[in-house]
mmCIF file of C-alpha atoms in Angstrom:
data_model
loop_
_atom_site.group_PDB
_atom_site.id
_atom_site.type_symbol
_atom_site.label_atom_id
_atom_site.label_comp_id
_atom_site.label_asym_id
_atom_site.label_seq_id
_atom_site.Cartn_x
_atom_site.Cartn_y
_atom_site.Cartn_z
ATOM 1 C CA UNK Z 1 55.952 41.975 -62.676
ATOM 2 C CA UNK Z 2 56.679 43.976 -65.500
ATOM 3 C CA UNK Z 3 59.445 46.616 -64.924
ATOM 4 C CA UNK Z 4 57.333 49.033 -67.359
ATOM 5 C CA UNK Z 5 54.841 50.910 -65.148
ATOM 6 C CA UNK Z 6 51.483 52.101 -66.969
ATOM 7 C CA UNK Z 7 50.036 55.080 -65.971
ATOM 8 C CA UNK Z 8 46.262 55.399 -66.914
ATOM 9 C CA UNK Z 9 45.970 58.838 -68.580
ATOM 10 C CA UNK Z 10 42.533 59.294 -66.850
ATOM 11 C CA UNK Z 11 43.500 59.879 -63.682
ATOM 12 C CA UNK Z 12 44.450 63.313 -63.662
ATOM 13 C CA UNK Z 13 41.304 64.175 -65.861
ATOM 14 C CA UNK Z 14 39.079 62.098 -63.111
ATOM 15 C CA UNK Z 15 41.010 64.283 -60.170
ATOM 16 C CA UNK Z 16 40.523 67.359 -61.590
ATOM 17 C CA UNK Z 17 36.579 66.504 -61.996
ATOM 18 C CA UNK Z 18 36.394 65.514 -58.420
ATOM 19 C CA UNK Z 19 38.158 68.573 -57.310
ATOM 20 C CA UNK Z 20 35.848 70.697 -59.195
ATOM 21 C CA UNK Z 21 32.550 68.921 -58.019
ATOM 22 C CA UNK Z 22 32.960 68.882 -54.283
ATOM 23 C CA UNK Z 23 32.893 71.685 -52.575
ATOM 24 C CA UNK Z 24 34.073 72.438 -48.660
ATOM 25 C CA UNK Z 25 30.538 71.240 -47.333
ATOM 26 C CA UNK Z 26 30.840 67.767 -48.800
ATOM 27 C CA UNK Z 27 29.951 65.390 -46.346
ATOM 28 C CA UNK Z 28 31.341 61.826 -47.526
ATOM 29 C CA UNK Z 29 28.986 60.402 -44.343
ATOM 30 C CA UNK Z 30 26.172 61.594 -46.085
ATOM 31 C CA UNK Z 31 26.592 60.391 -49.665
ATOM 32 C CA UNK Z 32 25.363 57.047 -50.472
ATOM 33 C CA UNK Z 33 27.562 53.919 -51.085
ATOM 34 C CA UNK Z 34 29.076 53.505 -54.535
ATOM 35 C CA UNK Z 35 26.910 50.787 -56.309
ATOM 36 C CA UNK Z 36 29.603 49.551 -59.125
ATOM 37 C CA UNK Z 37 33.004 48.512 -58.506
ATOM 38 C CA UNK Z 38 34.944 48.201 -62.247
ATOM 39 C CA UNK Z 39 38.099 46.011 -62.313
ATOM 40 C CA UNK Z 40 40.527 46.125 -65.388
ATOM 41 C CA UNK Z 41 41.831 42.997 -64.098
ATOM 42 C CA UNK Z 42 44.241 42.446 -66.707
ATOM 43 C CA UNK Z 43 46.505 45.048 -68.996
ATOM 44 C CA UNK Z 44 45.347 43.485 -72.301
ATOM 45 C CA UNK Z 45 42.703 43.242 -75.217
ATOM 46 C CA UNK Z 46 42.852 41.087 -78.138
ATOM 47 C CA UNK Z 47 41.377 43.981 -80.171
ATOM 48 C CA UNK Z 48 41.974 47.591 -81.153
ATOM 49 C CA UNK Z 49 38.493 49.246 -80.957
ATOM 50 C CA UNK Z 50 37.941 52.607 -82.745
ATOM 51 C CA UNK Z 51 36.198 53.896 -79.904
ATOM 52 C CA UNK Z 52 38.274 52.700 -76.923
ATOM 53 C CA UNK Z 53 41.403 54.270 -75.866
ATOM 54 C CA UNK Z 54 43.279 51.209 -76.376
ATOM 55 C CA UNK Z 55 42.915 51.909 -80.361
ATOM 56 C CA UNK Z 56 46.713 53.586 -79.849
ATOM 57 C CA UNK Z 57 48.743 50.712 -79.000
ATOM 58 C CA UNK Z 58 51.826 53.380 -78.021
ATOM 59 C CA UNK Z 59 49.674 54.808 -75.612
ATOM 60 C CA UNK Z 60 47.959 51.529 -74.421
ATOM 61 C CA UNK Z 61 50.198 48.715 -75.001
ATOM 62 C CA UNK Z 62 48.839 45.423 -74.258
ATOM 63 C CA UNK Z 63 50.762 44.308 -70.856
ATOM 64 C CA UNK Z 64 50.005 40.637 -70.127
ATOM 65 C CA UNK Z 65 49.834 40.996 -66.394
ATOM 66 C CA UNK Z 66 46.931 40.295 -63.967
ATOM 67 C CA UNK Z 67 45.809 42.256 -60.699
ATOM 68 C CA UNK Z 68 47.966 40.501 -58.260
ATOM 69 C CA UNK Z 69 45.841 38.188 -56.275
ATOM 70 C CA UNK Z 70 46.973 39.453 -52.859
ATOM 71 C CA UNK Z 71 46.102 42.953 -53.627
ATOM 72 C CA UNK Z 72 42.501 41.867 -54.765
ATOM 73 C CA UNK Z 73 42.013 39.523 -51.772
ATOM 74 C CA UNK Z 74 42.970 42.697 -49.486
ATOM 75 C CA UNK Z 75 40.341 45.099 -51.715
ATOM 76 C CA UNK Z 76 37.369 42.139 -51.295
ATOM 77 C CA UNK Z 77 38.291 42.262 -47.756
ATOM 78 C CA UNK Z 78 38.025 45.466 -47.475
ATOM 79 C CA UNK Z 79 34.604 45.589 -49.171
ATOM 80 C CA UNK Z 80 33.544 42.642 -46.916
ATOM 81 C CA UNK Z 81 34.323 44.831 -43.834
ATOM 82 C CA UNK Z 82 31.292 47.123 -45.100
ATOM 83 C CA UNK Z 83 29.376 44.071 -46.207
ATOM 84 C CA UNK Z 84 29.394 45.560 -49.898
ATOM 85 C CA UNK Z 85 26.159 44.203 -51.897
ATOM 86 C CA UNK Z 86 26.667 45.941 -55.456
ATOM 87 C CA UNK Z 87 28.124 45.369 -58.587
ATOM 88 C CA UNK Z 88 31.566 44.030 -59.326
ATOM 89 C CA UNK Z 89 32.251 44.023 -62.804
ATOM 90 C CA UNK Z 90 35.041 42.703 -64.554
ATOM 91 C CA UNK Z 91 35.560 45.130 -67.959
ATOM 92 C CA UNK Z 92 37.142 48.813 -68.401
ATOM 93 C CA UNK Z 93 40.258 48.778 -70.666
ATOM 94 C CA UNK Z 94 40.808 44.936 -70.955
ATOM 95 C CA UNK Z 95 39.554 41.689 -72.088
ATOM 96 C CA UNK Z 96 38.820 39.802 -68.761
ATOM 97 C CA UNK Z 97 38.737 36.587 -70.112
ATOM 98 C CA UNK Z 98 42.136 36.796 -71.363
ATOM 99 C CA UNK Z 99 42.995 36.266 -67.442
ATOM 100 C CA UNK Z 100 43.692 32.391 -67.228
ATOM 101 C CA UNK Z 101 42.423 32.466 -63.478
ATOM 102 C CA UNK Z 102 39.439 34.494 -63.678
ATOM 103 C CA UNK Z 103 37.319 31.999 -61.891
ATOM 104 C CA UNK Z 104 39.752 32.202 -58.992
ATOM 105 C CA UNK Z 105 39.008 35.853 -58.618
ATOM 106 C CA UNK Z 106 35.143 35.386 -59.183
ATOM 107 C CA UNK Z 107 34.850 32.467 -56.756
ATOM 108 C CA UNK Z 108 36.885 34.855 -53.939
ATOM 109 C CA UNK Z 109 34.391 37.688 -54.504
ATOM 110 C CA UNK Z 110 31.412 35.380 -54.285
ATOM 111 C CA UNK Z 111 32.503 33.707 -51.046
ATOM 112 C CA UNK Z 112 33.397 37.082 -49.337
ATOM 113 C CA UNK Z 113 30.566 39.205 -50.886
ATOM 114 C CA UNK Z 114 27.695 36.652 -51.578
ATOM 115 C CA UNK Z 115 24.924 39.523 -51.917
ATOM 116 C CA UNK Z 116 26.906 41.329 -54.814
ATOM 117 C CA UNK Z 117 26.361 40.778 -58.287
ATOM 118 C CA UNK Z 118 29.505 39.850 -60.644
ATOM 119 C CA UNK Z 119 29.411 40.520 -64.084
ATOM 120 C CA UNK Z 120 31.880 40.405 -66.785
ATOM 121 C CA UNK Z 121 31.758 42.676 -70.224
ATOM 122 C CA UNK Z 122 33.686 40.965 -72.992
ATOM 123 C CA UNK Z 123 33.989 41.149 -76.618
ATOM 124 C CA UNK Z 124 33.248 37.369 -76.468
ATOM 125 C CA UNK Z 125 36.495 36.229 -78.903
ATOM 126 C CA UNK Z 126 37.580 34.049 -76.194
ATOM 127 C CA UNK Z 127 34.208 32.282 -75.957
ATOM 128 C CA UNK Z 128 34.598 30.430 -79.463
ATOM 129 C CA UNK Z 129 34.607 26.792 -79.843
ATOM 130 C CA UNK Z 130 34.447 24.139 -77.266
ATOM 131 C CA UNK Z 131 37.176 25.855 -74.984
ATOM 132 C CA UNK Z 132 35.183 28.906 -74.820
ATOM 133 C CA UNK Z 133 31.840 26.938 -73.552
ATOM 134 C CA UNK Z 134 33.764 25.133 -70.999
ATOM 135 C CA UNK Z 135 35.448 28.540 -69.733
ATOM 136 C CA UNK Z 136 31.789 30.677 -69.394
ATOM 137 C CA UNK Z 137 30.615 27.220 -67.477
ATOM 138 C CA UNK Z 138 33.457 27.269 -65.201
ATOM 139 C CA UNK Z 139 32.895 31.091 -64.426
ATOM 140 C CA UNK Z 140 29.418 30.623 -63.714
ATOM 141 C CA UNK Z 141 30.075 27.730 -61.348
ATOM 142 C CA UNK Z 142 32.601 30.146 -59.291
ATOM 143 C CA UNK Z 143 29.825 32.439 -58.830
ATOM 144 C CA UNK Z 144 29.398 34.731 -62.171
ATOM 145 C CA UNK Z 145 26.063 36.403 -62.134
ATOM 146 C CA UNK Z 146 26.010 37.578 -65.462
ATOM 147 C CA UNK Z 147 28.242 38.406 -68.766
ATOM 148 C CA UNK Z 148 27.501 40.648 -71.028
ATOM 149 C CA UNK Z 149 29.099 40.280 -74.747
ATOM 150 C CA UNK Z 150 29.338 43.122 -76.845
ATOM 151 C CA UNK Z 151 29.015 42.022 -80.659
ATOM 152 C CA UNK Z 152 31.284 44.643 -82.196
ATOM 153 C CA UNK Z 153 31.133 42.564 -85.498
ATOM 154 C CA UNK Z 154 27.763 42.872 -85.984
ATOM 155 C CA UNK Z 155 24.412 41.113 -85.765
ATOM 156 C CA UNK Z 156 25.737 37.831 -87.489
ATOM 157 C CA UNK Z 157 27.199 37.283 -84.299
ATOM 158 C CA UNK Z 158 23.920 37.196 -81.880
ATOM 159 C CA UNK Z 159 22.742 33.225 -82.622
ATOM 160 C CA UNK Z 160 25.954 31.769 -81.866
ATOM 161 C CA UNK Z 161 26.131 33.653 -78.286
ATOM 162 C CA UNK Z 162 22.263 33.377 -77.889
ATOM 163 C CA UNK Z 163 23.174 29.193 -78.612
#
């Protein structure tokens, strides 16, 4: 585990949003269950896109750690206990396909949450070449429902990924 602790700067902003938008009459029992859970499964990305907070390497350095599997297992078990059937998405402030054992996370999720939609949002870079095709196949065998590829370099990428 890294000795560097990373704290997302958006936590305070989101906390303020919640504090300012729920009044004393808010009853969570009357609220609909959440429909999407997004995991930043690791702390790294192979790009520095201008529109992403990760563009500033000083604020968002690449941290090549993966979400602890036992912690993830506990989270998924909690979701299983409420029969969660929404979407689980691996995306956020990271490139999920840089996670070496992503198929294990997906397989656990599929086994415990069989009604859930399991998706990935990726820049697609780790899918190029023969190894990329094998990786993608392994993820779908594990239980992946869909993958969305963001074609940041332009429409000339589209034929490759369609194939």
